[in-house]
Structure formats: C-alpha cells, structure tokens
C-alpha cells in the first residue's frame, strides 16, 4: 500500500471511531464532508434541537451522506433531557421510576421516549444510567440513578433497555464500572471509587451484568479511578477495566463508548488529544466529544492525534481497526433495530405524567394541609447544577401551580445571593407570603448547606409552610409538611402542583 493511500485509510479509521457534536440546528458543511470521509457517528445536544420535526429533518440530511450513520443523543429523561430541554422533560427520571419500583412502568416510559427519539431519527441513546447511587453526597449522579439498591437499579436498568430498544433506539448503559459512589464531579476533576473488588462486584457491577443480559449493545465508560482494578488510570483509559473487567469478566462484546472525552477528569492530565489516544488504546471503540468542544478543529486535532499515534507506535493499528470494526457492526445492527422499531406517537398516552404522579410521596402533615385553597407564594431554592443538567431546562413548581391557582407568586433564590446578602429571605420569601400559603421548593437540600439552612429558617418562621423536595429526599422532618417528587422534571413539577391543589390526588 502506498504511503498516501495508507495515510488516507488511517484517517478514515480515525474518523470512524469519533462521535462528535456540532453547533446549530442544521448540518454544518464540515460534518457532511467528514461523514463522506468516514465519520460514522454524530451526537446531538440541546443546541441542535428545536422540535422533533426539525431534528428529523436534520438527521435525514446527515444520513443522506451515510444511511447507517449512528445518531446519538444524551437523553436520560428526568433532569437530564436534550430532546425536551426547552420545556423540561415530560417524563420523570430514573430515581422517580426506581421509587415507584414497577418495572413495567419503567419499560413503558422508556418505550415512549424511544418512539419520540426514533421519530427524530436518533439511533443511539446514552441511557440508562446504571449507576447505583450509594453515596448520597454524589455531585454528579443523584436522581439520575434508579436508587441506592443494586437489585432495584438492576431490574430497572433491564426494563429501561427493553423498553427503549423495543421502539428501535439502541440503549447505552453508563457509566462503567459505576459512578454512584464518588464525591467529585468528573466534569472538573478525577473522582475515585476506593472500594475493594468484592464490594464493587456486589454494589456497582450488578446493573451492568443485568444490562449485558438484557441485550445492551453499547456501554459507556466512566472517568473515575478504580484502584482495585487500576491504581493509575481512570476507567476510560484503563485496559484492565475495559478489557479485563468489562469484556473478559462480564462477557460484553458490543460497543464501548467513552464519556465526553473533553471532561476535566481525563484532560487535566492528558489533554483532549492524549486522552483520546489512550482511550482507544485501552479499548474504547467510539470516542464521544463535542459537548463543549464542538468545532471542526477539535475533530481534526483528534484525527491527527490518532493517526500520529499509530505511525509513532503508541496505538497499534490493529486496535484502531478493531474499534472501527465494532463501530461498523453496531451501525448495521442499530440501523436494523431502527427499521424494526415500534412506530407511534410519543407521549400519546401521557405515560410520563402517570409515572411522575405515581412517584410523589407525602408526609402526614402535608396530607393534612392540602389542598391549597388560596394562591400561594412559592420560594424556589435553586442550586448550581452539574454540567449534565442543561442550564436552560426549566424546573420547579411555581409555573404549573400558577396555571392551577391564578395569582400564585414566586421567587427563585440562589445560594450565592443569600451568602452575598444581595437577597434576604425575609423580604423575598416571608413578607410576600403574609396571609397566604407558603410553598418552599428545594432541590437536594440535604446536599447543600445553604439550602437546608434556608428551609429550616423558613419553616421555623412559617410552621404551616409546605416543602416540596425535588431532589434526593434526605432526612424527612416529621413535623414539616413535605412532598417528595424524586426528580425535577417538568412532569414531576406538574405532579407536585396537582397534589398541592387536590387533596384526593394521592
């Protein structure tokens, strides 16, 4: 083979193992050119989405260059939504579904989502999160997990995969080998999971074993250090974890996708190009990139790094070819899955709202205080969310409550405002609620000192206040009137508003 021909073939192989994002609601010329040159996948984010119909036009244009193109999306439903980022998800997230603990319901919700994604032309969904949220202070998983019990997470991971794939969209279990027992957000730095092999086998791995048994054909690696298997390299860059544990021990023979390769957990030490090379060398078949680095130059940089690593002996060409082969195999399979998927309108039966309502829980004090008969003042305590949750995605209870009780007023308060003294709870929360019901909306109050302090202060001043917790429940205060939605999706906000205005709702 001539040098130029070999160089061209290497470039095609390198392009085929990338899953880049791009900016805009129409396909940029560089993406179309790269697809023609061998790019086998793209990933969509909220910046690419206006409506299901628009995404369908976009994906059709992309597939005009390659009918088997893998179109991925990071759509978990619940708090992490891309397809409904502008409105909030019409389906609850994993924690709400795990709370209900009805696998048939979980399967129906995932199938409903799958129909919407398939209509939009999506073929791979980076979901479900199969992480067991065993650390309640986890800053990155939380309500994205089905729960803290490996058995619960396993059966709902199975149900989600079955439901999504029945609609023609491939599932992707994440974040292997389990991101639930960490205390650092991997978007920024490298978290560690210091448990021993026996604890990992009992706590973190069961949902991934269940996913493999359920027929999942894609698994996403996590950017976390697991010293029991590899004391030096995070899972995404570790052959011991991706090959030894995932392939040999768990028997997975499908597509290994990296978590976003630009995340600080891997780039702070290796750079985006170095992390990409190390990931493919370790056993990653498809490198997700472009959540933040969505430029043509990034793809060019990674292609250059991969081809240079092959010619320099850092990355065996056989490994790159193997990864490209797995991508091709997955693309053919997912195209067949898409063609055979169940058709139908998403959310036609409102299953997401049914599920959200079933996930709501009340304390006895809340039952006694409901329904609200006068328009309340709503105080929403807003944390800084992790980067997986779109800042543009609406959440809360005030808007759906205003629709049901005209005259409802609201304020959204952030911790920094309270700490800097630019906002005072007395003037923004208590004074407007004089002579009216007060509803306090929290989101993971147990994880945020400022928020739990605010809830305590407000309920001390107004013992009749009703607290709606839209994150992890934490420790319930017996005397307080509390409602738990187990997630902050739009569907969960509506469910809370329904409970607040109708005593017989639950």
PDB file of N, CA, C and O in Angstrom, residues 322-352:
ATOM      1  N   UNK A 322      -9.836  -2.574  14.924  1.00  0.00           N
ATOM      2  CA  UNK A 322     -10.819  -3.331  15.696  1.00  0.00           C
ATOM      3  C   UNK A 322     -11.948  -2.414  16.180  1.00  0.00           C
ATOM      4  O   UNK A 322     -13.139  -2.754  16.096  1.00  0.00           O
ATOM      5  N   UNK A 323     -11.569  -1.243  16.690  1.00  0.00           N
ATOM      6  CA  UNK A 323     -12.569  -0.274  17.154  1.00  0.00           C
ATOM      7  C   UNK A 323     -13.471   0.151  16.006  1.00  0.00           C
ATOM      8  O   UNK A 323     -14.705   0.207  16.142  1.00  0.00           O
ATOM      9  N   UNK A 324     -12.881   0.457  14.861  1.00  0.00           N
ATOM     10  CA  UNK A 324     -13.667   0.861  13.695  1.00  0.00           C
ATOM     11  C   UNK A 324     -14.611  -0.260  13.262  1.00  0.00           C
ATOM     12  O   UNK A 324     -15.756  -0.009  12.868  1.00  0.00           O
ATOM     13  N   UNK A 325     -14.138  -1.501  13.353  1.00  0.00           N
ATOM     14  CA  UNK A 325     -14.985  -2.636  13.002  1.00  0.00           C
ATOM     15  C   UNK A 325     -16.181  -2.762  13.934  1.00  0.00           C
ATOM     16  O   UNK A 325     -17.296  -3.065  13.489  1.00  0.00           O
ATOM     17  N   UNK A 326     -15.955  -2.523  15.211  1.00  0.00           N
ATOM     18  CA  UNK A 326     -17.077  -2.585  16.164  1.00  0.00           C
ATOM     19  C   UNK A 326     -18.083  -1.474  15.886  1.00  0.00           C
ATOM     20  O   UNK A 326     -19.295  -1.661  16.049  1.00  0.00           O
ATOM     21  N   UNK A 327     -17.588  -0.302  15.511  1.00  0.00           N
ATOM     22  CA  UNK A 327     -18.493   0.796  15.159  1.00  0.00           C
ATOM     23  C   UNK A 327     -19.344   0.410  13.953  1.00  0.00           C
ATOM     24  O   UNK A 327     -20.561   0.620  13.942  1.00  0.00           O
ATOM     25  N   UNK A 328     -18.707  -0.159  12.926  1.00  0.00           N
ATOM     26  CA  UNK A 328     -19.460  -0.574  11.730  1.00  0.00           C
ATOM     27  C   UNK A 328     -20.506  -1.627  12.085  1.00  0.00           C
ATOM     28  O   UNK A 328     -21.654  -1.565  11.618  1.00  0.00           O
ATOM     29  N   UNK A 329     -20.099  -2.587  12.898  1.00  0.00           N
ATOM     30  CA  UNK A 329     -21.026  -3.650  13.300  1.00  0.00           C
ATOM     31  C   UNK A 329     -22.208  -3.081  14.075  1.00  0.00           C
ATOM     32  O   UNK A 329     -23.371  -3.428  13.844  1.00  0.00           O
ATOM     33  N   UNK A 330     -21.932  -2.151  14.997  1.00  0.00           N
ATOM     34  CA  UNK A 330     -23.005  -1.533  15.769  1.00  0.00           C
ATOM     35  C   UNK A 330     -23.910  -0.709  14.855  1.00  0.00           C
ATOM     36  O   UNK A 330     -25.136  -0.716  15.014  1.00  0.00           O
ATOM     37  N   UNK A 331     -23.313   0.009  13.907  1.00  0.00           N
ATOM     38  CA  UNK A 331     -24.109   0.838  12.998  1.00  0.00           C
ATOM     39  C   UNK A 331     -25.088  -0.012  12.207  1.00  0.00           C
ATOM     40  O   UNK A 331     -26.262   0.361  12.040  1.00  0.00           O
ATOM     41  N   UNK A 332     -24.621  -1.170  11.705  1.00  0.00           N
ATOM     42  CA  UNK A 332     -25.522  -2.059  10.957  1.00  0.00           C
ATOM     43  C   UNK A 332     -26.638  -2.589  11.852  1.00  0.00           C
ATOM     44  O   UNK A 332     -27.809  -2.619  11.463  1.00  0.00           O
ATOM     45  N   UNK A 333     -26.265  -2.997  13.065  1.00  0.00           N
ATOM     46  CA  UNK A 333     -27.261  -3.528  13.988  1.00  0.00           C
ATOM     47  C   UNK A 333     -28.290  -2.469  14.372  1.00  0.00           C
ATOM     48  O   UNK A 333     -29.498  -2.715  14.368  1.00  0.00           O
ATOM     49  N   UNK A 334     -27.813  -1.265  14.695  1.00  0.00           N
ATOM     50  CA  UNK A 334     -28.738  -0.217  15.147  1.00  0.00           C
ATOM     51  C   UNK A 334     -29.635   0.250  14.008  1.00  0.00           C
ATOM     52  O   UNK A 334     -30.794   0.629  14.239  1.00  0.00           O
ATOM     53  N   UNK A 335     -29.125   0.224  12.767  1.00  0.00           N
ATOM     54  CA  UNK A 335     -29.974   0.570  11.627  1.00  0.00           C
ATOM     55  C   UNK A 335     -31.102  -0.452  11.481  1.00  0.00           C
ATOM     56  O   UNK A 335     -32.253  -0.099  11.201  1.00  0.00           O
ATOM     57  N   UNK A 336     -30.780  -1.727  11.688  1.00  0.00           N
ATOM     58  CA  UNK A 336     -31.819  -2.762  11.652  1.00  0.00           C
ATOM     59  C   UNK A 336     -32.806  -2.617  12.792  1.00  0.00           C
ATOM     60  O   UNK A 336     -34.018  -2.805  12.611  1.00  0.00           O
ATOM     61  N   UNK A 337     -32.292  -2.271  13.963  1.00  0.00           N
ATOM     62  CA  UNK A 337     -33.160  -2.062  15.130  1.00  0.00           C
ATOM     63  C   UNK A 337     -34.121  -0.912  14.857  1.00  0.00           C
ATOM     64  O   UNK A 337     -35.320  -0.989  15.160  1.00  0.00           O
ATOM     65  N   UNK A 338     -33.582   0.170  14.277  1.00  0.00           N
ATOM     66  CA  UNK A 338     -34.404   1.342  13.983  1.00  0.00           C
ATOM     67  C   UNK A 338     -35.506   0.985  13.000  1.00  0.00           C
ATOM     68  O   UNK A 338     -36.657   1.399  13.143  1.00  0.00           O
ATOM     69  N   UNK A 339     -35.160   0.208  11.980  1.00  0.00           N
ATOM     70  CA  UNK A 339     -36.140  -0.170  10.964  1.00  0.00           C
ATOM     71  C   UNK A 339     -37.249  -1.043  11.535  1.00  0.00           C
ATOM     72  O   UNK A 339     -38.398  -0.974  11.099  1.00  0.00           O
ATOM     73  N   UNK A 340     -36.895  -1.847  12.548  1.00  0.00           N
ATOM     74  CA  UNK A 340     -37.871  -2.785  13.117  1.00  0.00           C
ATOM     75  C   UNK A 340     -38.618  -2.216  14.318  1.00  0.00           C
ATOM     76  O   UNK A 340     -39.532  -2.849  14.842  1.00  0.00           O
ATOM     77  N   UNK A 341     -38.241  -1.018  14.759  1.00  0.00           N
ATOM     78  CA  UNK A 341     -38.812  -0.458  15.982  1.00  0.00           C
ATOM     79  C   UNK A 341     -40.297  -0.178  15.877  1.00  0.00           C
ATOM     80  O   UNK A 341     -40.828   0.078  14.795  1.00  0.00           O
ATOM     81  N   UNK A 342     -40.949  -0.219  17.029  1.00  0.00           N
ATOM     82  CA  UNK A 342     -42.389   0.048  17.078  1.00  0.00           C
ATOM     83  C   UNK A 342     -42.660   1.513  16.777  1.00  0.00           C
ATOM     84  O   UNK A 342     -42.065   2.402  17.376  1.00  0.00           O
ATOM     85  N   UNK A 343     -43.540   1.771  15.856  1.00  0.00           N
ATOM     86  CA  UNK A 343     -43.896   3.138  15.498  1.00  0.00           C
ATOM     87  C   UNK A 343     -44.979   3.654  16.439  1.00  0.00           C
ATOM     88  O   UNK A 343     -45.555   2.914  17.224  1.00  0.00           O
ATOM     89  N   UNK A 344     -45.257   4.939  16.335  1.00  0.00           N
ATOM     90  CA  UNK A 344     -46.328   5.513  17.153  1.00  0.00           C
ATOM     91  C   UNK A 344     -45.907   6.842  17.736  1.00  0.00           C
ATOM     92  O   UNK A 344     -44.727   7.172  17.783  1.00  0.00           O
ATOM     93  N   UNK A 345     -46.865   7.626  18.161  1.00  0.00           N
ATOM     94  CA  UNK A 345     -46.582   8.936  18.723  1.00  0.00           C
ATOM     95  C   UNK A 345     -46.069   8.804  20.140  1.00  0.00           C
ATOM     96  O   UNK A 345     -46.605   8.051  20.949  1.00  0.00           O
ATOM     97  N   UNK A 346     -45.022   9.568  20.449  1.00  0.00           N
ATOM     98  CA  UNK A 346     -44.502   9.587  21.807  1.00  0.00           C
ATOM     99  C   UNK A 346     -45.456  10.354  22.713  1.00  0.00           C
ATOM    100  O   UNK A 346     -46.106  11.304  22.308  1.00  0.00           O
ATOM    101  N   UNK A 347     -45.514   9.918  23.952  1.00  0.00           N
ATOM    102  CA  UNK A 347     -46.305  10.593  24.989  1.00  0.00           C
ATOM    103  C   UNK A 347     -47.792  10.660  24.643  1.00  0.00           C
ATOM    104  O   UNK A 347     -48.519  11.456  25.214  1.00  0.00           O
ATOM    105  N   UNK A 348     -48.219   9.834  23.685  1.00  0.00           N
ATOM    106  CA  UNK A 348     -49.624   9.878  23.307  1.00  0.00           C
ATOM    107  C   UNK A 348     -50.550   9.492  24.435  1.00  0.00           C
ATOM    108  O   UNK A 348     -51.670   9.974  24.525  1.00  0.00           O
ATOM    109  N   UNK A 349     -50.080   8.615  25.322  1.00  0.00           N
ATOM    110  CA  UNK A 349     -50.926   8.191  26.424  1.00  0.00           C
ATOM    111  C   UNK A 349     -50.554   8.874  27.734  1.00  0.00           C
ATOM    112  O   UNK A 349     -51.067   8.533  28.791  1.00  0.00           O
ATOM    113  N   UNK A 350     -49.644   9.864  27.654  1.00  0.00           N
ATOM    114  CA  UNK A 350     -49.255  10.591  28.855  1.00  0.00           C
ATOM    115  C   UNK A 350     -48.598   9.727  29.908  1.00  0.00           C
ATOM    116  O   UNK A 350     -48.688  10.029  31.103  1.00  0.00           O
ATOM    117  N   UNK A 351     -47.898   8.690  29.486  1.00  0.00           N
ATOM    118  CA  UNK A 351     -47.322   7.755  30.454  1.00  0.00           C
ATOM    119  C   UNK A 351     -46.309   8.440  31.355  1.00  0.00           C
ATOM    120  O   UNK A 351     -46.151   8.068  32.516  1.00  0.00           O
ATOM    121  N   UNK A 352     -45.619   9.456  30.837  1.00  0.00           N
ATOM    122  CA  UNK A 352     -44.660  10.169  31.660  1.00  0.00           C
ATOM    123  C   UNK A 352     -45.309  10.855  32.850  1.00  0.00           C
ATOM    124  O   UNK A 352     -44.799  10.802  33.972  1.00  0.00           O
TER     125      UNK A 352
END
